Amino acid sequence: MTTALKIKNLTKSFGSLDVIKGISLTANQGDVICIIGSSGSGKSTLLRCINLLEIPDSGDVWVNEELISMTKNKAGDPCPADYKQVDRIRTKLAMVFQDFNLWTHMTVLQNVIESPIHVQKISKQKAIDRGYDLLKKVGINEKAEQYPSSLSGGQQQRVAIARALAVNPDILLFDEPTSSLDPELVGEVLRVMKSLAKEGRTMIVVTHEMGFAKEVASKVVFLHDGLIEEQGEAKDVFNSPKSERLKKFLASNLEG
Amino acid sequence: MEFIHLLSLGDQGWGDEMLRATMVTIMVSISAMCIGLFVSIFGTISKLSKNRLIRAIGNTYTTVVRGIPELLVIYLLYFGFNNAIMSIANSLFGYNQYIELPVFLIAALAVGIISGAYSTEVIRGAFLVVPRGQIEAAKSVGMNRFLVFYRVLIPQVLRYALPGLGNVWQLTLKDTALIMVTGLVEIMRQAHIASGSTYSPFTFYMSAAILYLVLTTASSKALNSAENWANKGVKREKA
């Protein structure tokens, strides 16, 4: 089995605040890794360090066994050695954000075909055909010509998932994809995510949806204070947590 | 019905002169606006720069130009440009005669620099309003800096900046009245000359006012449709 993603000794601080204090993690192809933890534990930062939306202070990231090469800029701060490599690898790592972040000046379809046409240089007709297929897959093809502002949050997030899928990524990164949604809209997004997991896609999901993690995750990682406090198969982590902190966290997140 | 005679076209009246002056006002305004937009690109880049010195230059520009009366800016630039050109000509070629720069150029530059300071603030503001998340989303699907700028930032900056730039345009148009002090015959200068020659100041200043109103009203109509176009996707579609 090939390693889809490998992270080694990753650290990140914002000023004097150490957010990630040395995390290593491996995802095999087809893994669905759910990252859980209380707010401020570094979950989102960890995810954003993988596709370099945040530049890690130290540590290495491999995507499909290709190391993202880093160097230091004049000020001595770490930065990517080759931005072209970063742009290329990012299409292998499409991300779905908490706030959807659809481009508001483009229609739903334009959002989905933007990167295939302008980054991956796929022919327009091919991109449009594929775009409709993807919108159908997330159940929103009849809104293709509308602008994001006329869609509900759940619909926008499904478009964002289609946009991420459009670049044909090997790994999908989800950054709290349901946290901005009204409760009644969470289900439609989780359904799409579950179907993606069933297809065997590799997914790294930062989430507060314990039910989703329990059902779908092949591995659950519990972060606390910038470190992995506990990790393992979903049933082990949820049914027989070892660390006191995880027990407490689960107790307050699973009730009700 | 004296004013009809005064404003008639041809040798007897001042109508054709006023129309020609209107053309000059339009040309100066458009040139100044373009110069201002060009300047504001650099103004915005410098004000958003991470480099403290570059940022200071941008801030000084907008603070100084917006902080002193526009008439004074025009005087300073008018005499400043002439002196600068003359001292350059003198030191490089030993030429020490009085040089007068084309007054249209000076006028367009002077108003352009004023207009640029206001455009800079508008465009900088518009840049800051574009949600960072949309830029991150663009990066996350592999767009390089150029694509992020050109496909995601620019269309939205335009949308947010258009109403403000419409204001700047109206200011620019009206600021061209101040350059009558340089001797360029635009609407204001022409009205001044005509009222001096005919002893009918009210007629000519009133027609100047109407000419400015026609120009500003026509341009705000044009701007409205530009805004509607740029705002596609923002308003909910009508059911």
Short mmCIF file of C-alpha atoms in Angstrom, two decimals, chain A residues 40-157:
data_model
loop_
_atom_site.label_atom_id
_atom_site.label_comp_id
_atom_site.label_asym_id
_atom_site.label_seq_id
_atom_site.Cartn_x
_atom_site.Cartn_y
_atom_site.Cartn_z
CA GLY A 40 -7.16 25.68 20.23
CA SER A 41 -5.62 22.21 20.14
CA GLY A 42 -4.07 22.93 16.72
CA LYS A 43 -6.32 20.79 14.50
CA SER A 44 -6.94 23.38 11.80
CA THR A 45 -3.38 24.65 11.88
CA LEU A 46 -2.09 21.12 11.37
CA LEU A 47 -4.35 20.71 8.34
CA ARG A 48 -3.31 24.08 6.93
CA CYS A 49 0.35 23.22 7.32
CA ILE A 50 -0.15 20.19 5.07
CA ASN A 51 -1.01 22.27 2.00
CA LEU A 52 1.18 25.15 3.15
CA LEU A 53 -1.56 27.69 3.72
CA GLU A 54 0.48 28.02 6.89
CA ILE A 55 4.20 27.57 6.57
CA PRO A 56 5.41 25.15 9.25
CA ASP A 57 8.40 26.21 11.33
CA SER A 58 10.01 22.82 10.98
CA GLY A 59 9.20 19.29 9.96
CA ASP A 60 8.62 17.52 6.66
CA VAL A 61 5.56 16.72 4.60
CA TRP A 62 5.45 14.06 1.89
CA VAL A 63 2.55 13.82 -0.53
CA ASN A 64 2.49 10.61 -2.58
CA GLU A 65 5.99 10.03 -1.23
CA GLU A 66 7.19 13.33 -2.70
CA LEU A 67 8.84 15.60 -0.14
CA ILE A 68 7.75 19.25 -0.21
CA SER A 69 11.11 20.95 -0.25
CA MET A 70 11.55 23.87 2.09
CA THR A 71 14.25 26.46 2.47
CA LYS A 72 14.82 29.67 4.42
CA ASN A 73 14.21 33.18 3.14
CA LYS A 74 16.51 36.17 3.71
CA ALA A 75 14.97 36.88 7.08
CA GLY A 76 15.72 33.30 8.12
CA ASP A 77 12.08 32.22 8.09
CA PRO A 78 11.13 28.92 6.51
CA CYS A 79 9.51 29.11 3.07
CA PRO A 80 8.91 26.73 0.16
CA ALA A 81 11.95 26.16 -2.01
CA ASP A 82 9.91 25.80 -5.16
CA TYR A 83 6.52 27.49 -5.44
CA LYS A 84 5.76 25.56 -8.62
CA GLN A 85 6.08 22.35 -6.66
CA VAL A 86 3.73 23.76 -4.03
CA ASP A 87 1.13 24.77 -6.64
CA ARG A 88 1.36 21.33 -8.24
CA ILE A 89 1.10 19.47 -4.93
CA ARG A 90 -1.83 21.59 -3.81
CA THR A 91 -3.93 20.18 -6.64
CA LYS A 92 -3.23 16.76 -5.14
CA LEU A 93 -4.51 18.05 -1.78
CA ALA A 94 -7.70 19.94 -2.46
CA MET A 95 -9.21 21.53 0.62
CA VAL A 96 -12.75 22.15 1.81
CA PHE A 97 -13.04 25.04 4.22
CA GLN A 98 -15.26 25.80 7.18
CA ASP A 99 -16.59 28.95 5.49
CA PHE A 100 -16.92 27.37 2.00
CA ASN A 101 -14.90 30.22 0.45
CA LEU A 102 -16.61 30.00 -2.91
CA TRP A 103 -15.64 32.75 -5.30
CA THR A 104 -18.66 35.01 -5.15
CA HIS A 105 -18.12 36.60 -8.55
CA MET A 106 -18.41 33.28 -10.34
CA THR A 107 -21.38 30.97 -10.86
CA VAL A 108 -21.47 27.56 -9.25
CA LEU A 109 -20.23 25.90 -12.43
CA GLN A 110 -17.51 28.52 -12.94
CA ASN A 111 -16.28 27.86 -9.42
CA VAL A 112 -15.94 24.18 -10.23
CA ILE A 113 -14.25 24.52 -13.64
CA GLU A 114 -11.92 27.40 -12.73
CA SER A 115 -8.88 25.42 -11.67
CA PRO A 116 -9.25 22.59 -14.21
CA ILE A 117 -9.26 25.17 -17.01
CA HIS A 118 -6.70 27.68 -15.76
CA VAL A 119 -4.38 25.55 -13.67
CA GLN A 120 -4.62 22.14 -15.23
CA LYS A 121 -5.26 23.41 -18.78
CA ILE A 122 -8.05 20.97 -19.48
CA SER A 123 -10.20 21.89 -22.49
CA LYS A 124 -13.19 24.01 -21.59
CA GLN A 125 -15.79 21.57 -22.89
CA LYS A 126 -14.21 18.66 -21.01
CA ALA A 127 -14.06 20.73 -17.83
CA ILE A 128 -17.72 21.71 -18.16
CA ASP A 129 -18.81 18.11 -18.75
CA ARG A 130 -16.84 16.96 -15.75
CA GLY A 131 -18.10 19.93 -13.75
CA TYR A 132 -21.72 18.91 -14.36
CA ASP A 133 -20.90 15.32 -13.41
CA LEU A 134 -19.38 16.47 -10.13
CA LEU A 135 -22.26 18.83 -9.37
CA LYS A 136 -24.63 15.93 -10.00
CA LYS A 137 -22.60 13.81 -7.66
CA VAL A 138 -23.03 16.33 -4.84
CA GLY A 139 -26.67 16.76 -5.87
CA ILE A 140 -26.60 20.36 -6.96
CA ASN A 141 -26.42 20.28 -10.76
CA GLU A 142 -29.66 22.22 -11.20
CA LYS A 143 -28.02 25.25 -9.55
CA ALA A 144 -25.03 25.29 -11.89
CA GLU A 145 -25.80 28.69 -13.40
CA GLN A 146 -26.56 30.44 -10.11
CA TYR A 147 -24.23 32.51 -8.00
CA PRO A 148 -23.12 31.20 -4.59
CA SER A 149 -24.93 34.01 -2.74
CA SER A 150 -28.29 32.52 -3.74
CA LEU A 151 -27.45 29.12 -2.21
CA SER A 152 -27.89 27.84 1.33
CA GLY A 153 -24.83 27.05 3.42
CA GLY A 154 -25.19 23.33 2.88
CA GLN A 155 -25.51 23.81 -0.87
CA GLN A 156 -22.47 26.10 -0.92
CA GLN A 157 -20.43 23.54 0.96
#
